[in-house]
Amino acid sequence: MTFKDLNLSTPLLNALDDLGYTQPTTIQHKIYSVILSGRDVCGIAQTGTGKTLAYLLPCLRLWKFSKDKFPQILIIVPTRELVKQVAEEIAKLTTYMNVVTVGVYGGVNMKPQALEVENGCDIVVATPGRLLDLVLNGSLKLKAIKQLIIDEVDEMFNLGFRTQINNVLDRLPPKRQNLLFSATITDEVVVLMNTHFSEPERVEAAPTGTPLENIDQSMYEVPNFYTKVNLLKLLLTEDETMTKVLIFAATKHMADDLHHELEEHFPDRGGVIHSNKAQNHRFNTINRFRDNTYRFIIATDLVARGIDISEVTHVINFDVPEEPEAYIHRIGRTGRADKKGISLTFVTEREKELLAAIEALMNYKVPVLPLPEHLTISDVLTEDEKPKVRMKETLIVLPKVSESKGAFHEKLEKNKKTNIKISHKDKMKAKYGKPKTRGAKKK
Ligand code: AMP
């Protein structure tokens, strides 16, 4: 099966030719005729399966030139990076078409974006919050939308965009085609479809939780953070096949700490991205990684979501993510579109439970690699790793220093009592002067 076997237009075929893409991926092939038929679609696909082109190709095939200023296609994605990426993908596919695309996202001045949409466009790619703002201030009119695509819906809900999405959906013309993509179909996704979609056809690229076959997964059992740092340094120093490495860290703090540690050994060879970094910094870092100025980047789950960077040779999970699905998303950054990729996970004793949940989800046991012999095992512990004495959560009120009488002082009078067991008989004797009986026993 080649792209020529699909009923694509010549401009699209030429663009695909320029890109060097000849064969549709599974989801592209499966979904094409369903979208062309005009039905609503629920696509279950992770990033890396080619799902962006899977919805773009049929949508662009159906698109007709209009003199109208109002957009016909609306694509909602969870992050700013994805807006840029999808818009770039559209630009590549429409080299031979007259399509105007505008990408809008929050965190930057709204005015230029408002002007762009007011000037007229055919496709809008947007994050939910900024999209709603532009609709509410009247810059963006949704009355001509024929196709709505919501990508990475599960992530959108994770980020708390439920209200914005529902608000936008309520403002769309009722006669439209809805396409939804999600790696996992949660209850919330089902509710969204039941409320706004019309009998969507389910198309699956790979069953939820199935790791992409072209990823070689393995793990190292490592005792603590600093040994993980040593291991990472060692691997980056010795393994020359690690040319494009995406490192995941659980928190912004951990990502920054790790970047600091690596910067000493590999100055200017890597960057860090997380949600506290300015948008420009994030774009620049990703671009440097794309064009191989950087050999590695350290990222948190949120910003790395959906980022498409081709030829990532290794994904390193510096920590084990708490959500098993996040693991699947992380490793999906490597081995993209039929390329072989490698994922390595660093697991401490404490994280083994999380890994077990991931293995259960994937129904796959991640093989353990032996630690390199010359790895320095650190015994330095981070604050988080230091053993903590767990105390019952009761509030102990300590005397003020001035009132304190030191550790050794006389007991207060009321505390001097000792527990002396007094029998009932003795108590009665003390009270009545003589033993109280119920009368003489009958003989
Ligand atoms: P996605 O899953 O949409 O993020 O796509 C992953 C990567 O695969 C992107 O870099 C696409 O440009 C690339 N890609 C998509 N479809 C194909 C295809 N049919 N052949 C080769 N590469 C593709």
PDB file of C-alpha atoms in Angstrom, residues 70-253:
ATOM      1  CA  PHE A  70     -13.755  32.296   8.334  1.00  0.00           C
ATOM      2  CA  PRO A  71     -11.827  29.099   9.078  1.00  0.00           C
ATOM      3  CA  GLN A  72     -13.254  25.741   8.019  1.00  0.00           C
ATOM      4  CA  ILE A  73     -10.983  23.491  10.024  1.00  0.00           C
ATOM      5  CA  LEU A  74     -10.324  23.826  13.751  1.00  0.00           C
ATOM      6  CA  ILE A  75      -7.618  21.769  15.430  1.00  0.00           C
ATOM      7  CA  ILE A  76      -7.348  21.858  19.234  1.00  0.00           C
ATOM      8  CA  VAL A  77      -4.182  20.534  20.897  1.00  0.00           C
ATOM      9  CA  PRO A  78      -3.008  20.667  24.531  1.00  0.00           C
ATOM     10  CA  THR A  79       0.322  22.511  24.310  1.00  0.00           C
ATOM     11  CA  ARG A  80       1.890  25.476  22.548  1.00  0.00           C
ATOM     12  CA  GLU A  81       4.646  23.275  21.161  1.00  0.00           C
ATOM     13  CA  LEU A  82       2.058  21.064  19.526  1.00  0.00           C
ATOM     14  CA  VAL A  83       0.368  24.087  17.948  1.00  0.00           C
ATOM     15  CA  LYS A  84       3.644  24.995  16.267  1.00  0.00           C
ATOM     16  CA  GLN A  85       4.338  21.450  15.253  1.00  0.00           C
ATOM     17  CA  VAL A  86       0.921  20.788  13.722  1.00  0.00           C
ATOM     18  CA  ALA A  87       1.009  24.161  11.926  1.00  0.00           C
ATOM     19  CA  GLU A  88       4.430  23.266  10.503  1.00  0.00           C
ATOM     20  CA  GLU A  89       3.141  19.879   9.369  1.00  0.00           C
ATOM     21  CA  ILE A  90       0.221  21.602   7.600  1.00  0.00           C
ATOM     22  CA  ALA A  91       2.636  24.037   5.950  1.00  0.00           C
ATOM     23  CA  LYS A  92       4.676  21.135   4.590  1.00  0.00           C
ATOM     24  CA  LEU A  93       1.609  19.330   3.247  1.00  0.00           C
ATOM     25  CA  THR A  94       0.115  22.413   1.618  1.00  0.00           C
ATOM     26  CA  THR A  95       3.164  23.626  -0.312  1.00  0.00           C
ATOM     27  CA  TYR A  96       1.122  23.254  -3.500  1.00  0.00           C
ATOM     28  CA  MET A  97      -2.188  24.490  -2.080  1.00  0.00           C
ATOM     29  CA  ASN A  98      -3.509  27.886  -1.186  1.00  0.00           C
ATOM     30  CA  VAL A  99      -4.280  27.283   2.467  1.00  0.00           C
ATOM     31  CA  VAL A 100      -3.794  29.859   5.218  1.00  0.00           C
ATOM     32  CA  THR A 101      -3.118  28.427   8.668  1.00  0.00           C
ATOM     33  CA  VAL A 102      -2.944  30.349  11.929  1.00  0.00           C
ATOM     34  CA  GLY A 103      -1.595  28.911  15.170  1.00  0.00           C
ATOM     35  CA  VAL A 104      -2.774  30.447  18.460  1.00  0.00           C
ATOM     36  CA  TYR A 105      -1.624  29.689  21.994  1.00  0.00           C
ATOM     37  CA  GLY A 106      -1.467  31.324  25.390  1.00  0.00           C
ATOM     38  CA  GLY A 107       1.466  32.773  27.303  1.00  0.00           C
ATOM     39  CA  VAL A 108       2.137  35.448  24.676  1.00  0.00           C
ATOM     40  CA  ASN A 109       0.442  38.696  23.671  1.00  0.00           C
ATOM     41  CA  MET A 110      -3.008  37.994  22.221  1.00  0.00           C
ATOM     42  CA  LYS A 111      -3.226  41.032  19.900  1.00  0.00           C
ATOM     43  CA  PRO A 112      -1.048  39.810  17.002  1.00  0.00           C
ATOM     44  CA  GLN A 113      -2.885  36.467  17.066  1.00  0.00           C
ATOM     45  CA  ALA A 114      -6.259  38.229  17.111  1.00  0.00           C
ATOM     46  CA  LEU A 115      -5.213  40.310  14.076  1.00  0.00           C
ATOM     47  CA  GLU A 116      -4.066  37.210  12.220  1.00  0.00           C
ATOM     48  CA  VAL A 117      -7.380  35.407  12.628  1.00  0.00           C
ATOM     49  CA  GLU A 118      -9.347  38.572  11.869  1.00  0.00           C
ATOM     50  CA  ASN A 119      -7.452  38.910   8.588  1.00  0.00           C
ATOM     51  CA  GLY A 120      -8.886  35.579   7.551  1.00  0.00           C
ATOM     52  CA  CYS A 121      -7.641  32.009   7.504  1.00  0.00           C
ATOM     53  CA  ASP A 122      -8.658  28.489   6.515  1.00  0.00           C
ATOM     54  CA  ILE A 123      -7.290  26.454   9.386  1.00  0.00           C
ATOM     55  CA  VAL A 124      -6.851  27.377  13.052  1.00  0.00           C
ATOM     56  CA  VAL A 125      -4.612  25.327  15.319  1.00  0.00           C
ATOM     57  CA  ALA A 126      -5.101  26.301  18.953  1.00  0.00           C
ATOM     58  CA  THR A 127      -4.682  25.523  22.613  1.00  0.00           C
ATOM     59  CA  PRO A 128      -8.079  25.542  24.389  1.00  0.00           C
ATOM     60  CA  GLY A 129      -7.660  28.582  26.645  1.00  0.00           C
ATOM     61  CA  ARG A 130      -6.438  31.044  24.011  1.00  0.00           C
ATOM     62  CA  LEU A 131      -8.965  29.680  21.541  1.00  0.00           C
ATOM     63  CA  LEU A 132     -11.842  30.467  23.871  1.00  0.00           C
ATOM     64  CA  ASP A 133     -10.448  33.956  24.591  1.00  0.00           C
ATOM     65  CA  LEU A 134     -10.325  34.740  20.869  1.00  0.00           C
ATOM     66  CA  VAL A 135     -13.856  33.447  20.367  1.00  0.00           C
ATOM     67  CA  LEU A 136     -15.191  35.416  23.321  1.00  0.00           C
ATOM     68  CA  ASN A 137     -13.600  38.700  22.219  1.00  0.00           C
ATOM     69  CA  GLY A 138     -15.127  38.257  18.767  1.00  0.00           C
ATOM     70  CA  SER A 139     -11.862  37.929  16.811  1.00  0.00           C
ATOM     71  CA  LEU A 140     -12.473  34.330  15.835  1.00  0.00           C
ATOM     72  CA  LYS A 141     -15.778  33.313  14.229  1.00  0.00           C
ATOM     73  CA  LEU A 142     -16.546  29.627  14.267  1.00  0.00           C
ATOM     74  CA  LYS A 143     -19.618  29.650  12.030  1.00  0.00           C
ATOM     75  CA  ALA A 144     -17.852  28.127   8.994  1.00  0.00           C
ATOM     76  CA  ILE A 145     -16.151  25.254  10.812  1.00  0.00           C
ATOM     77  CA  LYS A 146     -16.804  22.013   8.965  1.00  0.00           C
ATOM     78  CA  GLN A 147     -14.271  19.835  10.752  1.00  0.00           C
ATOM     79  CA  LEU A 148     -13.212  19.831  14.341  1.00  0.00           C
ATOM     80  CA  ILE A 149     -10.163  17.878  15.425  1.00  0.00           C
ATOM     81  CA  ILE A 150      -9.353  17.476  19.104  1.00  0.00           C
ATOM     82  CA  ASP A 151      -5.947  15.918  19.555  1.00  0.00           C
ATOM     83  CA  GLU A 152      -4.527  14.354  22.741  1.00  0.00           C
ATOM     84  CA  VAL A 153      -7.878  14.697  24.474  1.00  0.00           C
ATOM     85  CA  ASP A 154      -6.811  12.709  27.519  1.00  0.00           C
ATOM     86  CA  GLU A 155      -3.959  15.131  28.085  1.00  0.00           C
ATOM     87  CA  MET A 156      -6.264  18.094  27.613  1.00  0.00           C
ATOM     88  CA  PHE A 157      -8.421  16.792  30.464  1.00  0.00           C
ATOM     89  CA  ASN A 158      -5.326  16.123  32.589  1.00  0.00           C
ATOM     90  CA  LEU A 159      -4.421  19.767  32.167  1.00  0.00           C
ATOM     91  CA  GLY A 160      -7.863  20.847  33.311  1.00  0.00           C
ATOM     92  CA  PHE A 161      -9.213  22.223  30.016  1.00  0.00           C
ATOM     93  CA  ARG A 162     -12.643  20.568  30.358  1.00  0.00           C
ATOM     94  CA  THR A 163     -14.610  23.818  30.682  1.00  0.00           C
ATOM     95  CA  GLN A 164     -12.850  25.543  27.798  1.00  0.00           C
ATOM     96  CA  ILE A 165     -13.405  22.577  25.484  1.00  0.00           C
ATOM     97  CA  ASN A 166     -17.086  22.302  26.346  1.00  0.00           C
ATOM     98  CA  ASN A 167     -17.476  26.036  25.895  1.00  0.00           C
ATOM     99  CA  VAL A 168     -15.917  25.957  22.432  1.00  0.00           C
ATOM    100  CA  LEU A 169     -17.907  22.875  21.406  1.00  0.00           C
ATOM    101  CA  ASP A 170     -21.142  24.623  22.385  1.00  0.00           C
ATOM    102  CA  ARG A 171     -20.286  27.473  20.008  1.00  0.00           C
ATOM    103  CA  LEU A 172     -19.588  25.364  16.927  1.00  0.00           C
ATOM    104  CA  PRO A 173     -22.116  24.924  14.108  1.00  0.00           C
ATOM    105  CA  PRO A 174     -24.078  21.705  14.695  1.00  0.00           C
ATOM    106  CA  LYS A 175     -23.462  20.384  11.173  1.00  0.00           C
ATOM    107  CA  ARG A 176     -19.803  19.442  11.316  1.00  0.00           C
ATOM    108  CA  GLN A 177     -17.496  16.449  11.421  1.00  0.00           C
ATOM    109  CA  ASN A 178     -15.810  15.670  14.735  1.00  0.00           C
ATOM    110  CA  LEU A 179     -12.509  13.859  14.975  1.00  0.00           C
ATOM    111  CA  LEU A 180     -11.016  13.000  18.314  1.00  0.00           C
ATOM    112  CA  PHE A 181      -7.620  11.510  19.086  1.00  0.00           C
ATOM    113  CA  SER A 182      -6.499  10.132  22.387  1.00  0.00           C
ATOM    114  CA  ALA A 183      -3.933   7.636  23.585  1.00  0.00           C
ATOM    115  CA  THR A 184      -6.336   6.415  26.253  1.00  0.00           C
ATOM    116  CA  ILE A 185     -10.111   6.451  26.281  1.00  0.00           C
ATOM    117  CA  THR A 186     -11.029   7.514  29.787  1.00  0.00           C
ATOM    118  CA  ASP A 187     -14.569   7.937  31.173  1.00  0.00           C
ATOM    119  CA  GLU A 188     -14.289  11.684  30.598  1.00  0.00           C
ATOM    120  CA  VAL A 189     -13.452  11.149  26.933  1.00  0.00           C
ATOM    121  CA  VAL A 190     -16.516   8.903  26.600  1.00  0.00           C
ATOM    122  CA  VAL A 191     -18.717  11.582  28.219  1.00  0.00           C
ATOM    123  CA  LEU A 192     -17.375  14.195  25.798  1.00  0.00           C
ATOM    124  CA  MET A 193     -18.155  11.988  22.817  1.00  0.00           C
ATOM    125  CA  ASN A 194     -21.609  11.078  24.073  1.00  0.00           C
ATOM    126  CA  THR A 195     -22.436  14.763  24.550  1.00  0.00           C
ATOM    127  CA  HIS A 196     -21.030  16.267  21.377  1.00  0.00           C
ATOM    128  CA  PHE A 197     -20.354  13.537  18.820  1.00  0.00           C
ATOM    129  CA  SER A 198     -22.611  11.513  16.597  1.00  0.00           C
ATOM    130  CA  GLU A 199     -21.876   7.765  16.699  1.00  0.00           C
ATOM    131  CA  PRO A 200     -18.128   8.063  16.226  1.00  0.00           C
ATOM    132  CA  GLU A 201     -16.364   5.191  14.522  1.00  0.00           C
ATOM    133  CA  ARG A 202     -13.496   3.838  16.560  1.00  0.00           C
ATOM    134  CA  VAL A 203     -10.191   3.460  14.778  1.00  0.00           C
ATOM    135  CA  GLU A 204      -7.238   2.082  16.681  1.00  0.00           C
ATOM    136  CA  ALA A 205      -3.557   2.315  15.787  1.00  0.00           C
ATOM    137  CA  ALA A 206      -2.454   0.137  18.646  1.00  0.00           C
ATOM    138  CA  PRO A 207      -4.470  -1.043  21.633  1.00  0.00           C
ATOM    139  CA  THR A 208      -4.164   1.278  24.641  1.00  0.00           C
ATOM    140  CA  GLY A 209      -1.051   0.548  26.605  1.00  0.00           C
ATOM    141  CA  THR A 210       0.726  -1.490  23.974  1.00  0.00           C
ATOM    142  CA  PRO A 211       4.306  -0.289  23.629  1.00  0.00           C
ATOM    143  CA  LEU A 212       5.361   0.469  20.112  1.00  0.00           C
ATOM    144  CA  GLU A 213       7.071  -2.588  18.774  1.00  0.00           C
ATOM    145  CA  ASN A 214      10.039  -0.707  17.424  1.00  0.00           C
ATOM    146  CA  ILE A 215      11.213   0.415  20.863  1.00  0.00           C
ATOM    147  CA  ASP A 216      13.856  -1.583  22.630  1.00  0.00           C
ATOM    148  CA  GLN A 217      13.057  -1.150  26.331  1.00  0.00           C
ATOM    149  CA  SER A 218      15.294  -1.953  29.282  1.00  0.00           C
ATOM    150  CA  MET A 219      15.980  -0.743  32.818  1.00  0.00           C
ATOM    151  CA  TYR A 220      18.720  -0.326  35.407  1.00  0.00           C
ATOM    152  CA  GLU A 221      18.187  -0.890  39.122  1.00  0.00           C
ATOM    153  CA  VAL A 222      19.895   2.048  40.795  1.00  0.00           C
ATOM    154  CA  PRO A 223      19.986   2.829  44.530  1.00  0.00           C
ATOM    155  CA  ASN A 224      19.546   6.610  44.552  1.00  0.00           C
ATOM    156  CA  PHE A 225      19.473   9.979  42.739  1.00  0.00           C
ATOM    157  CA  TYR A 226      23.217  10.622  42.713  1.00  0.00           C
ATOM    158  CA  THR A 227      23.993   7.116  41.454  1.00  0.00           C
ATOM    159  CA  LYS A 228      21.444   7.790  38.706  1.00  0.00           C
ATOM    160  CA  VAL A 229      23.387  10.966  37.888  1.00  0.00           C
ATOM    161  CA  ASN A 230      26.653   8.985  37.762  1.00  0.00           C
ATOM    162  CA  LEU A 231      25.062   6.359  35.549  1.00  0.00           C
ATOM    163  CA  LEU A 232      23.705   8.962  33.154  1.00  0.00           C
ATOM    164  CA  LYS A 233      27.086  10.691  32.916  1.00  0.00           C
ATOM    165  CA  LEU A 234      28.796   7.362  32.300  1.00  0.00           C
ATOM    166  CA  LEU A 235      26.354   6.344  29.573  1.00  0.00           C
ATOM    167  CA  LEU A 236      26.582   9.729  27.844  1.00  0.00           C
ATOM    168  CA  THR A 237      30.379   9.535  27.999  1.00  0.00           C
ATOM    169  CA  GLU A 238      30.796   5.978  26.817  1.00  0.00           C
ATOM    170  CA  ASP A 239      27.883   5.230  24.533  1.00  0.00           C
ATOM    171  CA  GLU A 240      28.492   6.905  21.225  1.00  0.00           C
ATOM    172  CA  THR A 241      25.205   5.706  19.785  1.00  0.00           C
ATOM    173  CA  MET A 242      23.466   8.172  22.135  1.00  0.00           C
ATOM    174  CA  THR A 243      23.362  11.016  19.671  1.00  0.00           C
ATOM    175  CA  LYS A 244      19.899  12.425  20.405  1.00  0.00           C
ATOM    176  CA  VAL A 245      18.783  11.744  23.939  1.00  0.00           C
ATOM    177  CA  LEU A 246      15.541  12.848  25.539  1.00  0.00           C
ATOM    178  CA  ILE A 247      15.738  12.634  29.323  1.00  0.00           C
ATOM    179  CA  PHE A 248      12.575  12.746  31.408  1.00  0.00           C
ATOM    180  CA  ALA A 249      12.483  14.011  34.979  1.00  0.00           C
ATOM    181  CA  ALA A 250       9.525  13.952  37.347  1.00  0.00           C
ATOM    182  CA  THR A 251       9.538  17.597  38.423  1.00  0.00           C
ATOM    183  CA  LYS A 252      10.827  21.003  37.306  1.00  0.00           C
ATOM    184  CA  HIS A 253      13.100  20.962  40.302  1.00  0.00           C
TER     185      HIS A 253
END
